[in-house]
Each structure stands twice: as C-alpha cells, then as structure tokens.
Amino acid sequence: MTAEPLPSAPGQPDLAHIRDWVFDLDNTLYPAECDLFAEIDARMTDFVARYLGVDAGAARRLQKRYYAEYGTTLKGLMTLHGMAPQAFLDHVHDIDLSPLPVDRSLRRALERLPGRRFVYTNGSRRHAERVTRQMGLQGVFDGLFGIEEGAFHPKPDPRSYAAFCAAFDVAPEEAIFFEDLERNLKPAREMGFATVLVRSDAQWTAGEPAAARPAGRSHGQSPCADYVTDSLADFLQAVCPDP
C-alpha cells in the first residue's frame, strides 16, 4: 500500500511523515482493564514453580527478578537455566480470551491509517494471532512479530528492535511505536521512532503502575513518549478521522 501524507490540523498529532504503525499487544492493543495479563502472570508463576521445583512464593520472586534483569521471565529462564522456550510459551499463553472485546471502532481506525500496520510483542506469535482474531482484527495487520522472530531477545533489548526493523524493512524515522511500558519506548525513541505511551487506570501486574493521561503531546509527562493517550482508538481517530 502506498502511504499518502496525513493532514495535520490544530490539536491533532503531527504524523504526516509516518509510513509504518507499530503496536505492542498486551495492554496496548486491548485495554489493560481486561486484566488479561493477570492470567498470563499467574501461569508464569506456575510454570517457574514446576520447572525449578520451588514453591509459589519463591517462583514469584524469581519470575519478577528475571523480568527486571532480563526483560522477560522467559529470557531469564533461558539464560540462567538453559530452558528451551516453547513449552513456556505454550503454557503461559494458554489463556481464556473471552474478556477481550470485539473492537469494531478500533478496527475501523486501524484500517484508515495510511501505510503498513504491525503488531510487535514480547509474547509469542501464536498469542498475537489468537488475540487479534478474538478482537476481530484479523487481516488488519501487515505483519505480526513475536518473541520467536526476535531470536528471544525481548523489548527493551536493542537487538529486538533491530530484528523487527530488519524483518519488515521499517525505517524508524518514518514509523510510530505504541506501547504501555515506558521502558520499552525508550530504545524506540532513541532509534528515531515517534512514540506513544498508552496508559490506563489499571494496575499492571508486573509491578509497573499505570495512570490515566489525556490524549495529546506528552508535554514532559513521559521522557520516552512524544504522545500520551488513555485510549488507542481515540488517538487513532484523531490522527485519521472518519470521512
């Protein structure tokens, strides 16, 4: 698809240069209030306890330590314990997706965007496929990039972003990156992406609180974000309104 420049109006984000739209998955593409990640989080604790033969409390502490030090619990298990990743990915993403909405307004907003659209997640490709299908977003995206495609280097590891850009021939200076975690926005911004922090009143279970912020330019609210919004669909609607 050939991208046409977006018009810029007062109060609208100035994104006329954007050719590629890159979206994190969990708590970004769908609202954090769905609390889907709580189930993933609990299944990670269960897997760590069984894999390492420790009780739930010790497993929880290790899970959070590996997340903090390695970017994901999975990467910590692979690095420190030589774990093969597939069983972990299959277990933690075997979750009930019924809390996810079929989001027709988001689909319409995504379809109006000029250029290409991608999902880029620290989860598995299968998880991305299941979530987008459940939300009625199948066929909207030009590519799904899971942790497998990044050679299991998770965001915010710079190698992950480089692998994503190489896989889809993305030029960061002509792309925008949507995320719910500020630490994952930092490398993207340093590479030249425009960045959007998608925030929520919900408390994220990995220990990083989220707080609602109005849509629009961040005005210093986040050093890693050019824009901050509490509604992805509303932000995209402002960028490319209904005809």
JSON list of C-alpha atoms in Angstrom, two decimals:
[
{"chain": "A", "resi": 1, "resn": "MET", "atom": "CA", "xyz": [0.00, 0.00, 0.00]},
{"chain": "A", "resi": 2, "resn": "THR", "atom": "CA", "xyz": [1.29, 3.48, -0.86]},
{"chain": "A", "resi": 3, "resn": "ALA", "atom": "CA", "xyz": [1.05, 5.82, 2.11]},
{"chain": "A", "resi": 4, "resn": "GLU", "atom": "CA", "xyz": [-0.38, 9.26, 1.49]},
{"chain": "A", "resi": 5, "resn": "PRO", "atom": "CA", "xyz": [0.71, 12.04, 3.87]},
{"chain": "A", "resi": 6, "resn": "LEU", "atom": "CA", "xyz": [-1.71, 12.68, 6.71]},
{"chain": "A", "resi": 7, "resn": "PRO", "atom": "CA", "xyz": [-3.12, 16.20, 7.07]},
{"chain": "A", "resi": 8, "resn": "SER", "atom": "CA", "xyz": [-2.34, 18.00, 10.31]},
{"chain": "A", "resi": 9, "resn": "ALA", "atom": "CA", "xyz": [-4.96, 20.16, 11.98]},
{"chain": "A", "resi": 10, "resn": "PRO", "atom": "CA", "xyz": [-4.80, 22.16, 15.23]},
{"chain": "A", "resi": 11, "resn": "GLY", "atom": "CA", "xyz": [-4.96, 19.79, 18.18]},
{"chain": "A", "resi": 12, "resn": "GLN", "atom": "CA", "xyz": [-4.14, 16.75, 16.06]},
{"chain": "A", "resi": 13, "resn": "PRO", "atom": "CA", "xyz": [-0.87, 14.82, 16.30]},
{"chain": "A", "resi": 14, "resn": "ASP", "atom": "CA", "xyz": [1.52, 15.84, 13.53]},
{"chain": "A", "resi": 15, "resn": "LEU", "atom": "CA", "xyz": [2.19, 12.45, 11.94]},
{"chain": "A", "resi": 16, "resn": "ALA", "atom": "CA", "xyz": [2.30, 13.31, 8.25]},
{"chain": "A", "resi": 17, "resn": "HIS", "atom": "CA", "xyz": [5.68, 11.58, 7.91]},
{"chain": "A", "resi": 18, "resn": "ILE", "atom": "CA", "xyz": [4.53, 8.23, 9.31]},
{"chain": "A", "resi": 19, "resn": "ARG", "atom": "CA", "xyz": [4.57, 5.24, 6.95]},
{"chain": "A", "resi": 20, "resn": "ASP", "atom": "CA", "xyz": [4.60, 2.35, 9.46]},
{"chain": "A", "resi": 21, "resn": "TRP", "atom": "CA", "xyz": [2.38, 1.95, 12.55]},
{"chain": "A", "resi": 22, "resn": "VAL", "atom": "CA", "xyz": [3.80, -0.42, 15.18]},
{"chain": "A", "resi": 23, "resn": "PHE", "atom": "CA", "xyz": [1.67, -1.66, 18.08]},
{"chain": "A", "resi": 24, "resn": "ASP", "atom": "CA", "xyz": [2.56, -3.58, 21.20]},
{"chain": "A", "resi": 25, "resn": "LEU", "atom": "CA", "xyz": [-0.05, -6.23, 22.00]},
{"chain": "A", "resi": 26, "resn": "ASP", "atom": "CA", "xyz": [-0.85, -6.82, 25.68]},
{"chain": "A", "resi": 27, "resn": "ASN", "atom": "CA", "xyz": [-2.37, -3.81, 27.48]},
{"chain": "A", "resi": 28, "resn": "THR", "atom": "CA", "xyz": [-1.85, -1.68, 24.36]},
{"chain": "A", "resi": 29, "resn": "LEU", "atom": "CA", "xyz": [-3.94, -3.09, 21.53]},
{"chain": "A", "resi": 30, "resn": "TYR", "atom": "CA", "xyz": [-6.60, -4.08, 24.05]},
{"chain": "A", "resi": 31, "resn": "PRO", "atom": "CA", "xyz": [-7.45, -2.15, 27.28]},
{"chain": "A", "resi": 32, "resn": "ALA", "atom": "CA", "xyz": [-5.47, -3.07, 30.39]},
{"chain": "A", "resi": 33, "resn": "GLU", "atom": "CA", "xyz": [-8.81, -3.17, 32.22]},
{"chain": "A", "resi": 34, "resn": "CYS", "atom": "CA", "xyz": [-9.48, -6.52, 30.53]},
{"chain": "A", "resi": 35, "resn": "ASP", "atom": "CA", "xyz": [-6.91, -7.82, 33.05]},
{"chain": "A", "resi": 36, "resn": "LEU", "atom": "CA", "xyz": [-5.82, -10.49, 30.60]},
{"chain": "A", "resi": 37, "resn": "PHE", "atom": "CA", "xyz": [-2.21, -10.22, 31.68]},
{"chain": "A", "resi": 38, "resn": "ALA", "atom": "CA", "xyz": [-3.13, -11.25, 35.23]},
{"chain": "A", "resi": 39, "resn": "GLU", "atom": "CA", "xyz": [-3.85, -14.74, 33.91]},
{"chain": "A", "resi": 40, "resn": "ILE", "atom": "CA", "xyz": [-0.60, -14.81, 31.93]},
{"chain": "A", "resi": 41, "resn": "ASP", "atom": "CA", "xyz": [1.24, -13.62, 35.03]},
{"chain": "A", "resi": 42, "resn": "ALA", "atom": "CA", "xyz": [-0.23, -16.37, 37.21]},
{"chain": "A", "resi": 43, "resn": "ARG", "atom": "CA", "xyz": [0.61, -19.03, 34.62]},
{"chain": "A", "resi": 44, "resn": "MET", "atom": "CA", "xyz": [4.21, -17.80, 34.51]},
{"chain": "A", "resi": 45, "resn": "THR", "atom": "CA", "xyz": [4.47, -18.25, 38.28]},
{"chain": "A", "resi": 46, "resn": "ASP", "atom": "CA", "xyz": [3.02, -21.75, 37.97]},
{"chain": "A", "resi": 47, "resn": "PHE", "atom": "CA", "xyz": [5.48, -22.68, 35.21]},
{"chain": "A", "resi": 48, "resn": "VAL", "atom": "CA", "xyz": [8.51, -21.36, 37.13]},
{"chain": "A", "resi": 49, "resn": "ALA", "atom": "CA", "xyz": [7.46, -23.27, 40.27]},
{"chain": "A", "resi": 50, "resn": "ARG", "atom": "CA", "xyz": [7.09, -26.56, 38.40]},
{"chain": "A", "resi": 51, "resn": "TYR", "atom": "CA", "xyz": [10.15, -26.12, 36.18]},
{"chain": "A", "resi": 52, "resn": "LEU", "atom": "CA", "xyz": [12.52, -25.19, 39.02]},
{"chain": "A", "resi": 53, "resn": "GLY", "atom": "CA", "xyz": [10.86, -27.30, 41.72]},
{"chain": "A", "resi": 54, "resn": "VAL", "atom": "CA", "xyz": [10.24, -24.39, 44.10]},
{"chain": "A", "resi": 55, "resn": "ASP", "atom": "CA", "xyz": [7.17, -23.17, 45.99]},
{"chain": "A", "resi": 56, "resn": "ALA", "atom": "CA", "xyz": [4.88, -20.48, 44.62]},
{"chain": "A", "resi": 57, "resn": "GLY", "atom": "CA", "xyz": [6.41, -17.69, 46.70]},
{"chain": "A", "resi": 58, "resn": "ALA", "atom": "CA", "xyz": [9.95, -18.43, 45.55]},
{"chain": "A", "resi": 59, "resn": "ALA", "atom": "CA", "xyz": [8.73, -18.83, 41.97]},
{"chain": "A", "resi": 60, "resn": "ARG", "atom": "CA", "xyz": [7.04, -15.44, 42.10]},
{"chain": "A", "resi": 61, "resn": "ARG", "atom": "CA", "xyz": [10.18, -13.74, 43.36]},
{"chain": "A", "resi": 62, "resn": "LEU", "atom": "CA", "xyz": [12.33, -15.36, 40.68]},
{"chain": "A", "resi": 63, "resn": "GLN", "atom": "CA", "xyz": [9.78, -14.50, 38.00]},
{"chain": "A", "resi": 64, "resn": "LYS", "atom": "CA", "xyz": [9.87, -10.82, 38.89]},
{"chain": "A", "resi": 65, "resn": "ARG", "atom": "CA", "xyz": [13.65, -10.78, 39.26]},
{"chain": "A", "resi": 66, "resn": "TYR", "atom": "CA", "xyz": [14.13, -12.32, 35.83]},
{"chain": "A", "resi": 67, "resn": "TYR", "atom": "CA", "xyz": [11.66, -9.84, 34.33]},
{"chain": "A", "resi": 68, "resn": "ALA", "atom": "CA", "xyz": [13.54, -6.90, 35.87]},
{"chain": "A", "resi": 69, "resn": "GLU", "atom": "CA", "xyz": [17.00, -8.16, 34.90]},
{"chain": "A", "resi": 70, "resn": "TYR", "atom": "CA", "xyz": [16.39, -9.79, 31.51]},
{"chain": "A", "resi": 71, "resn": "GLY", "atom": "CA", "xyz": [13.31, -8.06, 30.09]},
{"chain": "A", "resi": 72, "resn": "THR", "atom": "CA", "xyz": [11.12, -11.17, 30.34]},
{"chain": "A", "resi": 73, "resn": "THR", "atom": "CA", "xyz": [10.86, -14.12, 32.70]},
{"chain": "A", "resi": 74, "resn": "LEU", "atom": "CA", "xyz": [11.40, -16.33, 29.66]},
{"chain": "A", "resi": 75, "resn": "LYS", "atom": "CA", "xyz": [14.77, -14.74, 28.85]},
{"chain": "A", "resi": 76, "resn": "GLY", "atom": "CA", "xyz": [15.92, -15.23, 32.44]},
{"chain": "A", "resi": 77, "resn": "LEU", "atom": "CA", "xyz": [14.98, -18.90, 32.38]},
{"chain": "A", "resi": 78, "resn": "MET", "atom": "CA", "xyz": [16.74, -19.40, 29.07]},
{"chain": "A", "resi": 79, "resn": "THR", "atom": "CA", "xyz": [19.87, -17.54, 30.13]},
{"chain": "A", "resi": 80, "resn": "LEU", "atom": "CA", "xyz": [20.29, -18.93, 33.65]},
{"chain": "A", "resi": 81, "resn": "HIS", "atom": "CA", "xyz": [18.76, -22.38, 33.35]},
{"chain": "A", "resi": 82, "resn": "GLY", "atom": "CA", "xyz": [19.19, -23.30, 29.69]},
{"chain": "A", "resi": 83, "resn": "MET", "atom": "CA", "xyz": [15.45, -23.74, 29.26]},
{"chain": "A", "resi": 84, "resn": "ALA", "atom": "CA", "xyz": [14.00, -24.44, 25.82]},
{"chain": "A", "resi": 85, "resn": "PRO", "atom": "CA", "xyz": [11.34, -21.74, 25.25]},
{"chain": "A", "resi": 86, "resn": "GLN", "atom": "CA", "xyz": [8.44, -23.46, 23.51]},
{"chain": "A", "resi": 87, "resn": "ALA", "atom": "CA", "xyz": [6.87, -25.24, 26.49]},
{"chain": "A", "resi": 88, "resn": "PHE", "atom": "CA", "xyz": [6.93, -21.97, 28.47]},
{"chain": "A", "resi": 89, "resn": "LEU", "atom": "CA", "xyz": [5.29, -20.01, 25.66]},
{"chain": "A", "resi": 90, "resn": "ASP", "atom": "CA", "xyz": [2.62, -22.65, 25.13]},
{"chain": "A", "resi": 91, "resn": "HIS", "atom": "CA", "xyz": [1.79, -22.78, 28.84]},
{"chain": "A", "resi": 92, "resn": "VAL", "atom": "CA", "xyz": [1.66, -19.09, 29.70]},
{"chain": "A", "resi": 93, "resn": "HIS", "atom": "CA", "xyz": [-0.41, -18.12, 26.65]},
{"chain": "A", "resi": 94, "resn": "ASP", "atom": "CA", "xyz": [-2.98, -20.91, 27.03]},
{"chain": "A", "resi": 95, "resn": "ILE", "atom": "CA", "xyz": [-5.50, -18.48, 28.50]},
{"chain": "A", "resi": 96, "resn": "ASP", "atom": "CA", "xyz": [-9.18, -17.56, 28.28]},
{"chain": "A", "resi": 97, "resn": "LEU", "atom": "CA", "xyz": [-9.58, -14.71, 25.80]},
{"chain": "A", "resi": 98, "resn": "SER", "atom": "CA", "xyz": [-13.28, -14.12, 26.42]},
{"chain": "A", "resi": 99, "resn": "PRO", "atom": "CA", "xyz": [-12.66, -10.83, 28.34]},
{"chain": "A", "resi": 100, "resn": "LEU", "atom": "CA", "xyz": [-11.34, -9.27, 25.12]},
{"chain": "A", "resi": 101, "resn": "PRO", "atom": "CA", "xyz": [-13.81, -7.06, 23.26]},
{"chain": "A", "resi": 102, "resn": "VAL", "atom": "CA", "xyz": [-14.59, -7.37, 19.58]},
{"chain": "A", "resi": 103, "resn": "ASP", "atom": "CA", "xyz": [-13.49, -3.80, 18.87]},
{"chain": "A", "resi": 104, "resn": "ARG", "atom": "CA", "xyz": [-15.08, -2.61, 15.62]},
{"chain": "A", "resi": 105, "resn": "SER", "atom": "CA", "xyz": [-14.21, 1.05, 16.26]},
{"chain": "A", "resi": 106, "resn": "LEU", "atom": "CA", "xyz": [-10.54, 0.14, 16.68]},
{"chain": "A", "resi": 107, "resn": "ARG", "atom": "CA", "xyz": [-10.66, -1.93, 13.51]},
{"chain": "A", "resi": 108, "resn": "ARG", "atom": "CA", "xyz": [-12.09, 0.98, 11.54]},
{"chain": "A", "resi": 109, "resn": "ALA", "atom": "CA", "xyz": [-9.48, 3.35, 12.96]},
{"chain": "A", "resi": 110, "resn": "LEU", "atom": "CA", "xyz": [-6.64, 0.95, 12.09]},
{"chain": "A", "resi": 111, "resn": "GLU", "atom": "CA", "xyz": [-7.94, 0.38, 8.57]},
{"chain": "A", "resi": 112, "resn": "ARG", "atom": "CA", "xyz": [-7.98, 4.13, 7.88]},
{"chain": "A", "resi": 113, "resn": "LEU", "atom": "CA", "xyz": [-4.29, 4.55, 8.68]},
{"chain": "A", "resi": 114, "resn": "PRO", "atom": "CA", "xyz": [-2.11, 5.14, 5.63]},
{"chain": "A", "resi": 115, "resn": "GLY", "atom": "CA", "xyz": [0.82, 2.78, 5.26]},
{"chain": "A", "resi": 116, "resn": "ARG", "atom": "CA", "xyz": [1.54, -0.51, 6.99]},
{"chain": "A", "resi": 117, "resn": "ARG", "atom": "CA", "xyz": [0.41, -1.79, 10.40]},
{"chain": "A", "resi": 118, "resn": "PHE", "atom": "CA", "xyz": [2.32, -4.24, 12.61]},
{"chain": "A", "resi": 119, "resn": "VAL", "atom": "CA", "xyz": [1.99, -5.98, 15.96]},
{"chain": "A", "resi": 120, "resn": "TYR", "atom": "CA", "xyz": [5.30, -6.26, 17.85]},
{"chain": "A", "resi": 121, "resn": "THR", "atom": "CA", "xyz": [5.08, -8.23, 21.09]},
{"chain": "A", "resi": 122, "resn": "ASN", "atom": "CA", "xyz": [7.25, -9.92, 23.70]},
{"chain": "A", "resi": 123, "resn": "GLY", "atom": "CA", "xyz": [4.67, -12.70, 23.62]},
{"chain": "A", "resi": 124, "resn": "SER", "atom": "CA", "xyz": [4.53, -15.49, 21.10]},
{"chain": "A", "resi": 125, "resn": "ARG", "atom": "CA", "xyz": [3.34, -15.12, 17.51]},
{"chain": "A", "resi": 126, "resn": "ARG", "atom": "CA", "xyz": [0.52, -17.59, 18.28]},
{"chain": "A", "resi": 127, "resn": "HIS", "atom": "CA", "xyz": [-0.59, -15.37, 21.17]},
{"chain": "A", "resi": 128, "resn": "ALA", "atom": "CA", "xyz": [-0.69, -12.37, 18.81]},
{"chain": "A", "resi": 129, "resn": "GLU", "atom": "CA", "xyz": [-2.69, -14.38, 16.29]},
{"chain": "A", "resi": 130, "resn": "ARG", "atom": "CA", "xyz": [-5.22, -15.50, 18.92]},
{"chain": "A", "resi": 131, "resn": "VAL", "atom": "CA", "xyz": [-5.67, -12.05, 20.44]},
{"chain": "A", "resi": 132, "resn": "THR", "atom": "CA", "xyz": [-6.12, -10.22, 17.13]},
{"chain": "A", "resi": 133, "resn": "ARG", "atom": "CA", "xyz": [-8.59, -12.88, 15.95]},
{"chain": "A", "resi": 134, "resn": "GLN", "atom": "CA", "xyz": [-10.58, -12.65, 19.19]},
{"chain": "A", "resi": 135, "resn": "MET", "atom": "CA", "xyz": [-10.77, -8.85, 18.83]},
{"chain": "A", "resi": 136, "resn": "GLY", "atom": "CA", "xyz": [-11.98, -9.09, 15.23]},
{"chain": "A", "resi": 137, "resn": "LEU", "atom": "CA", "xyz": [-8.72, -7.61, 13.92]},
{"chain": "A", "resi": 138, "resn": "GLN", "atom": "CA", "xyz": [-7.66, -10.47, 11.68]},
{"chain": "A", "resi": 139, "resn": "GLY", "atom": "CA", "xyz": [-6.46, -9.27, 8.29]},
{"chain": "A", "resi": 140, "resn": "VAL", "atom": "CA", "xyz": [-5.78, -5.73, 9.52]},
{"chain": "A", "resi": 141, "resn": "PHE", "atom": "CA", "xyz": [-2.05, -6.09, 10.11]},
{"chain": "A", "resi": 142, "resn": "ASP", "atom": "CA", "xyz": [0.71, -6.44, 7.56]},
{"chain": "A", "resi": 143, "resn": "GLY", "atom": "CA", "xyz": [2.82, -8.49, 9.96]},
{"chain": "A", "resi": 144, "resn": "LEU", "atom": "CA", "xyz": [2.96, -9.99, 13.45]},
{"chain": "A", "resi": 145, "resn": "PHE", "atom": "CA", "xyz": [6.35, -10.05, 15.19]},
{"chain": "A", "resi": 146, "resn": "GLY", "atom": "CA", "xyz": [6.61, -12.34, 18.22]},
{"chain": "A", "resi": 147, "resn": "ILE", "atom": "CA", "xyz": [9.44, -13.14, 20.59]},
{"chain": "A", "resi": 148, "resn": "GLU", "atom": "CA", "xyz": [10.48, -16.02, 18.32]},
{"chain": "A", "resi": 149, "resn": "GLU", "atom": "CA", "xyz": [11.16, -13.64, 15.40]},
{"chain": "A", "resi": 150, "resn": "GLY", "atom": "CA", "xyz": [13.44, -11.59, 17.66]},
{"chain": "A", "resi": 151, "resn": "ALA", "atom": "CA", "xyz": [15.58, -14.66, 18.49]},
{"chain": "A", "resi": 152, "resn": "PHE", "atom": "CA", "xyz": [14.04, -14.47, 22.01]},
{"chain": "A", "resi": 153, "resn": "HIS", "atom": "CA", "xyz": [15.63, -11.08, 22.71]},
{"chain": "A", "resi": 154, "resn": "PRO", "atom": "CA", "xyz": [12.76, -9.14, 24.32]},
{"chain": "A", "resi": 155, "resn": "LYS", "atom": "CA", "xyz": [11.97, -5.46, 24.34]},
{"chain": "A", "resi": 156, "resn": "PRO", "atom": "CA", "xyz": [13.74, -3.32, 25.60]},
{"chain": "A", "resi": 157, "resn": "ASP", "atom": "CA", "xyz": [16.83, -5.16, 24.28]},
{"chain": "A", "resi": 158, "resn": "PRO", "atom": "CA", "xyz": [18.04, -3.10, 21.27]},
{"chain": "A", "resi": 159, "resn": "ARG", "atom": "CA", "xyz": [18.62, -6.34, 19.34]},
{"chain": "A", "resi": 160, "resn": "SER", "atom": "CA", "xyz": [14.88, -6.95, 19.37]},
{"chain": "A", "resi": 161, "resn": "TYR", "atom": "CA", "xyz": [14.08, -3.59, 17.74]},
{"chain": "A", "resi": 162, "resn": "ALA", "atom": "CA", "xyz": [16.82, -4.08, 15.15]},
{"chain": "A", "resi": 163, "resn": "ALA", "atom": "CA", "xyz": [15.41, -7.52, 14.29]},
{"chain": "A", "resi": 164, "resn": "PHE", "atom": "CA", "xyz": [11.89, -6.09, 13.95]},
{"chain": "A", "resi": 165, "resn": "CYS", "atom": "CA", "xyz": [13.04, -3.29, 11.63]},
{"chain": "A", "resi": 166, "resn": "ALA", "atom": "CA", "xyz": [15.09, -5.72, 9.53]},
{"chain": "A", "resi": 167, "resn": "ALA", "atom": "CA", "xyz": [12.23, -8.21, 9.25]},
{"chain": "A", "resi": 168, "resn": "PHE", "atom": "CA", "xyz": [9.83, -5.66, 7.75]},
{"chain": "A", "resi": 169, "resn": "ASP", "atom": "CA", "xyz": [12.23, -3.08, 6.29]},
{"chain": "A", "resi": 170, "resn": "VAL", "atom": "CA", "xyz": [10.98, -0.41, 8.70]},
{"chain": "A", "resi": 171, "resn": "ALA", "atom": "CA", "xyz": [12.73, 2.97, 8.77]},
{"chain": "A", "resi": 172, "resn": "PRO", "atom": "CA", "xyz": [12.31, 4.23, 12.37]},
{"chain": "A", "resi": 173, "resn": "GLU", "atom": "CA", "xyz": [12.24, 7.89, 11.34]},
{"chain": "A", "resi": 174, "resn": "GLU", "atom": "CA", "xyz": [9.11, 7.13, 9.29]},
{"chain": "A", "resi": 175, "resn": "ALA", "atom": "CA", "xyz": [7.42, 4.96, 11.91]},
{"chain": "A", "resi": 176, "resn": "ILE", "atom": "CA", "xyz": [5.48, 5.33, 15.15]},
{"chain": "A", "resi": 177, "resn": "PHE", "atom": "CA", "xyz": [5.56, 2.96, 18.11]},
{"chain": "A", "resi": 178, "resn": "PHE", "atom": "CA", "xyz": [2.67, 2.38, 20.58]},
{"chain": "A", "resi": 179, "resn": "GLU", "atom": "CA", "xyz": [3.43, 0.82, 23.99]},
{"chain": "A", "resi": 180, "resn": "ASP", "atom": "CA", "xyz": [2.07, 0.65, 27.52]},
{"chain": "A", "resi": 181, "resn": "LEU", "atom": "CA", "xyz": [5.53, 0.39, 29.14]},
{"chain": "A", "resi": 182, "resn": "GLU", "atom": "CA", "xyz": [7.81, 3.40, 29.17]},
{"chain": "A", "resi": 183, "resn": "ARG", "atom": "CA", "xyz": [10.96, 1.32, 29.37]},
{"chain": "A", "resi": 184, "resn": "ASN", "atom": "CA", "xyz": [10.05, -0.29, 26.04]},
{"chain": "A", "resi": 185, "resn": "LEU", "atom": "CA", "xyz": [9.53, 3.11, 24.42]},
{"chain": "A", "resi": 186, "resn": "LYS", "atom": "CA", "xyz": [13.00, 4.38, 25.29]},
{"chain": "A", "resi": 187, "resn": "PRO", "atom": "CA", "xyz": [15.02, 2.35, 22.72]},
{"chain": "A", "resi": 188, "resn": "ALA", "atom": "CA", "xyz": [12.40, 3.02, 20.04]},
{"chain": "A", "resi": 189, "resn": "ARG", "atom": "CA", "xyz": [12.62, 6.76, 20.60]},
{"chain": "A", "resi": 190, "resn": "GLU", "atom": "CA", "xyz": [16.43, 6.64, 20.56]},
{"chain": "A", "resi": 191, "resn": "MET", "atom": "CA", "xyz": [16.25, 4.87, 17.17]},
{"chain": "A", "resi": 192, "resn": "GLY", "atom": "CA", "xyz": [14.08, 7.64, 15.73]},
{"chain": "A", "resi": 193, "resn": "PHE", "atom": "CA", "xyz": [10.53, 6.27, 16.12]},
{"chain": "A", "resi": 194, "resn": "ALA", "atom": "CA", "xyz": [7.76, 8.64, 17.12]},
{"chain": "A", "resi": 195, "resn": "THR", "atom": "CA", "xyz": [6.42, 7.17, 20.36]},
{"chain": "A", "resi": 196, "resn": "VAL", "atom": "CA", "xyz": [3.02, 6.92, 22.04]},
{"chain": "A", "resi": 197, "resn": "LEU", "atom": "CA", "xyz": [2.51, 5.78, 25.63]},
{"chain": "A", "resi": 198, "resn": "VAL", "atom": "CA", "xyz": [-0.88, 4.07, 26.05]},
{"chain": "A", "resi": 199, "resn": "ARG", "atom": "CA", "xyz": [-1.82, 4.46, 29.69]},
{"chain": "A", "resi": 200, "resn": "SER", "atom": "CA", "xyz": [-4.64, 3.25, 31.91]},
{"chain": "A", "resi": 201, "resn": "ASP", "atom": "CA", "xyz": [-6.10, 3.45, 35.40]},
{"chain": "A", "resi": 202, "resn": "ALA", "atom": "CA", "xyz": [-5.46, -0.29, 35.71]},
{"chain": "A", "resi": 203, "resn": "GLN", "atom": "CA", "xyz": [-2.54, -1.56, 37.78]},
{"chain": "A", "resi": 204, "resn": "TRP", "atom": "CA", "xyz": [-0.22, -3.67, 35.64]},
{"chain": "A", "resi": 205, "resn": "THR", "atom": "CA", "xyz": [0.61, -6.94, 37.37]},
{"chain": "A", "resi": 206, "resn": "ALA", "atom": "CA", "xyz": [4.36, -6.91, 36.74]},
{"chain": "A", "resi": 207, "resn": "GLY", "atom": "CA", "xyz": [4.72, -4.08, 39.20]},
{"chain": "A", "resi": 208, "resn": "GLU", "atom": "CA", "xyz": [4.64, -1.06, 36.89]},
{"chain": "A", "resi": 209, "resn": "PRO", "atom": "CA", "xyz": [1.65, 1.14, 37.75]},
{"chain": "A", "resi": 210, "resn": "ALA", "atom": "CA", "xyz": [-0.27, 2.85, 35.00]},
{"chain": "A", "resi": 211, "resn": "ALA", "atom": "CA", "xyz": [-2.08, 6.15, 35.38]},
{"chain": "A", "resi": 212, "resn": "ALA", "atom": "CA", "xyz": [-4.58, 7.79, 33.08]},
{"chain": "A", "resi": 213, "resn": "ARG", "atom": "CA", "xyz": [-3.38, 10.71, 30.99]},
{"chain": "A", "resi": 214, "resn": "PRO", "atom": "CA", "xyz": [-5.21, 12.74, 28.37]},
{"chain": "A", "resi": 215, "resn": "ALA", "atom": "CA", "xyz": [-4.51, 12.13, 24.71]},
{"chain": "A", "resi": 216, "resn": "GLY", "atom": "CA", "xyz": [-2.10, 14.51, 23.03]},
{"chain": "A", "resi": 217, "resn": "ARG", "atom": "CA", "xyz": [1.53, 15.57, 23.13]},
{"chain": "A", "resi": 218, "resn": "SER", "atom": "CA", "xyz": [3.16, 14.48, 26.36]},
{"chain": "A", "resi": 219, "resn": "HIS", "atom": "CA", "xyz": [4.45, 17.90, 27.47]},
{"chain": "A", "resi": 220, "resn": "GLY", "atom": "CA", "xyz": [7.05, 16.25, 29.69]},
{"chain": "A", "resi": 221, "resn": "GLN", "atom": "CA", "xyz": [4.70, 13.68, 31.23]},
{"chain": "A", "resi": 222, "resn": "SER", "atom": "CA", "xyz": [6.98, 10.96, 29.93]},
{"chain": "A", "resi": 223, "resn": "PRO", "atom": "CA", "xyz": [10.57, 11.44, 28.79]},
{"chain": "A", "resi": 224, "resn": "CYS", "atom": "CA", "xyz": [10.19, 8.46, 26.43]},
{"chain": "A", "resi": 225, "resn": "ALA", "atom": "CA", "xyz": [6.92, 9.41, 24.77]},
{"chain": "A", "resi": 226, "resn": "ASP", "atom": "CA", "xyz": [6.10, 12.05, 22.19]},
{"chain": "A", "resi": 227, "resn": "TYR", "atom": "CA", "xyz": [2.41, 11.48, 22.89]},
{"chain": "A", "resi": 228, "resn": "VAL", "atom": "CA", "xyz": [0.38, 10.01, 25.75]},
{"chain": "A", "resi": 229, "resn": "THR", "atom": "CA", "xyz": [-3.14, 8.64, 25.48]},
{"chain": "A", "resi": 230, "resn": "ASP", "atom": "CA", "xyz": [-5.56, 6.64, 27.58]},
{"chain": "A", "resi": 231, "resn": "SER", "atom": "CA", "xyz": [-7.47, 5.42, 24.51]},
{"chain": "A", "resi": 232, "resn": "LEU", "atom": "CA", "xyz": [-5.75, 3.93, 21.48]},
{"chain": "A", "resi": 233, "resn": "ALA", "atom": "CA", "xyz": [-8.90, 4.08, 19.34]},
{"chain": "A", "resi": 234, "resn": "ASP", "atom": "CA", "xyz": [-9.49, 7.75, 20.20]},
{"chain": "A", "resi": 235, "resn": "PHE", "atom": "CA", "xyz": [-5.87, 8.63, 19.40]},
{"chain": "A", "resi": 236, "resn": "LEU", "atom": "CA", "xyz": [-6.06, 6.94, 16.01]},
{"chain": "A", "resi": 237, "resn": "GLN", "atom": "CA", "xyz": [-9.43, 8.55, 15.33]},
{"chain": "A", "resi": 238, "resn": "ALA", "atom": "CA", "xyz": [-7.84, 11.97, 15.97]},
{"chain": "A", "resi": 239, "resn": "VAL", "atom": "CA", "xyz": [-4.99, 11.13, 13.60]},
{"chain": "A", "resi": 240, "resn": "CYS", "atom": "CA", "xyz": [-7.24, 9.96, 10.78]},
{"chain": "A", "resi": 241, "resn": "PRO", "atom": "CA", "xyz": [-10.88, 10.92, 11.40]},
{"chain": "A", "resi": 242, "resn": "ASP", "atom": "CA", "xyz": [-13.91, 9.31, 9.79]},
{"chain": "A", "resi": 243, "resn": "PRO", "atom": "CA", "xyz": [-14.58, 10.74, 6.32]}
]
